[in-house]
Coordinates of C-alpha atoms and ligand atoms in Angstrom, one line a residue:
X30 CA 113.1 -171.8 22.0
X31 CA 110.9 -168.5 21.0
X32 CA 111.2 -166.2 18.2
X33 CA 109.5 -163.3 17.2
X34 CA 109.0 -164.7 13.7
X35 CA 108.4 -167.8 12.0
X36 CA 109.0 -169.4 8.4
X37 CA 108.5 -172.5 6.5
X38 CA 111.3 -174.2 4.7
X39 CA 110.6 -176.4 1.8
X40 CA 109.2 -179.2 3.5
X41 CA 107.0 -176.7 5.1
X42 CA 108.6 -176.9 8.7
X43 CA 108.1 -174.3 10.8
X44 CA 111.0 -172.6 11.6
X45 CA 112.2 -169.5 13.9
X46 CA 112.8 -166.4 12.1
X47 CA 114.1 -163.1 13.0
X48 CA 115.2 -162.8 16.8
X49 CA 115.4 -165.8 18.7
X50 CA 114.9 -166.4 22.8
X51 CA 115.7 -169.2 25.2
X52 CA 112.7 -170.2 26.3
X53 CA 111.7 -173.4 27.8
X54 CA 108.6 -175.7 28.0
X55 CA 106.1 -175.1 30.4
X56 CA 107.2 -171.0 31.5
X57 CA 105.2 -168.1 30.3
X58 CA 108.4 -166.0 29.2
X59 CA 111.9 -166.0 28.0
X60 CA 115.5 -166.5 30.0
X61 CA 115.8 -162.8 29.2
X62 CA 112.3 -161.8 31.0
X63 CA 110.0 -161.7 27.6
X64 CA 106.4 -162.3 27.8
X65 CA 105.4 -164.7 25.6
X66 CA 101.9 -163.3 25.2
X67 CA 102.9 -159.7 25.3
X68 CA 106.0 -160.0 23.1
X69 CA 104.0 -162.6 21.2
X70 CA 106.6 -164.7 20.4
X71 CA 106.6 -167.9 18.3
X72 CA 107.3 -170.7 20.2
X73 CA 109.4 -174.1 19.0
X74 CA 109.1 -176.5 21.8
X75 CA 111.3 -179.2 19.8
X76 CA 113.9 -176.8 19.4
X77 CA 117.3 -176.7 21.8
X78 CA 119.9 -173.7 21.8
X79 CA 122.7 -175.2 19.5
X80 CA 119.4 -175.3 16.9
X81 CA 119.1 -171.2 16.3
X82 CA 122.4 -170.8 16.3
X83 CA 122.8 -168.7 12.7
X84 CA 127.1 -170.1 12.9
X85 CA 126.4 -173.8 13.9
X86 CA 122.6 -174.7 14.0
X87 CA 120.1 -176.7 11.6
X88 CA 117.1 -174.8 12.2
X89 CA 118.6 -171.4 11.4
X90 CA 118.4 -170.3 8.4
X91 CA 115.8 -167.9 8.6
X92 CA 117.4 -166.6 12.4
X93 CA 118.7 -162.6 12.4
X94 CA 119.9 -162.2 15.5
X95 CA 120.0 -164.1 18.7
X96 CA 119.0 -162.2 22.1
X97 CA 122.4 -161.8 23.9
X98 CA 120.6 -161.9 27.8
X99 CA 119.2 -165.3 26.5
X100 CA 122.6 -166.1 25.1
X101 CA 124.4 -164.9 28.8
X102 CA 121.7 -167.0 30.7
X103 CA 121.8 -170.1 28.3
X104 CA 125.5 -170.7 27.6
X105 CA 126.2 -168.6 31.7
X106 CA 124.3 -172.5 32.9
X107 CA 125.9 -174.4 30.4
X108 CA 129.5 -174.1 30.9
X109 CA 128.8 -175.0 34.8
X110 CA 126.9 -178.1 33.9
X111 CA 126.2 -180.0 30.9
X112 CA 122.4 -180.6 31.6
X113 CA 121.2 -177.5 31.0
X114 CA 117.5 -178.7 29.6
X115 CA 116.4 -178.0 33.2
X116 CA 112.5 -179.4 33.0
X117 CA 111.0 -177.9 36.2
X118 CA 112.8 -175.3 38.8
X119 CA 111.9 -175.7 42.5
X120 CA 109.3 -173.4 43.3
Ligands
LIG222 ZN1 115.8 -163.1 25.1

């Protein structure tokens, strides 16, 4: 996952902060099309979707809003297949 901020909680783990992307290990931008360099976005590489989730997940607490073209492309692949963590597209 990517955000464009970060934040420490009490046990001083960094955690995403104000919008948060899809973005996976290993690619230079977001699902949305963001530039990590350009947009410079925080990235959490331990993180998974259900985690930034400001209704449901455990890492956010400091999370504004959630990027709704990351949110159409990330929950669009998950509700045709369940393994979504998808570690290295064909070329
Ligand atoms: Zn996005």
């Amino acid at each position: 996952m990517a955000a464009t901020d970060d934040a420490l909680d009490e046990d001083l783990v960094r955690m995403p902060a104000g919008e948060v992307h899809a973005w996976y290990r290993g690619q230079n931008g977001t699902v949305c099309g963001l530039s990590l360099h350009r947009s410079r976005l925080r990235t959490f590489p331990g993180l998974v979707w259900a985690d930034v989730q400001p209704a449901s997940g455990g890492m956010a607490d400091h999370v504004q809003a959630v990027c709704p073209r990351c949110r159409a492309g990330v929950e669009g692949r998950t509700s045709k297949r369940r393994g979504w963590t998808r570690e290295s597209p064909r070329p």
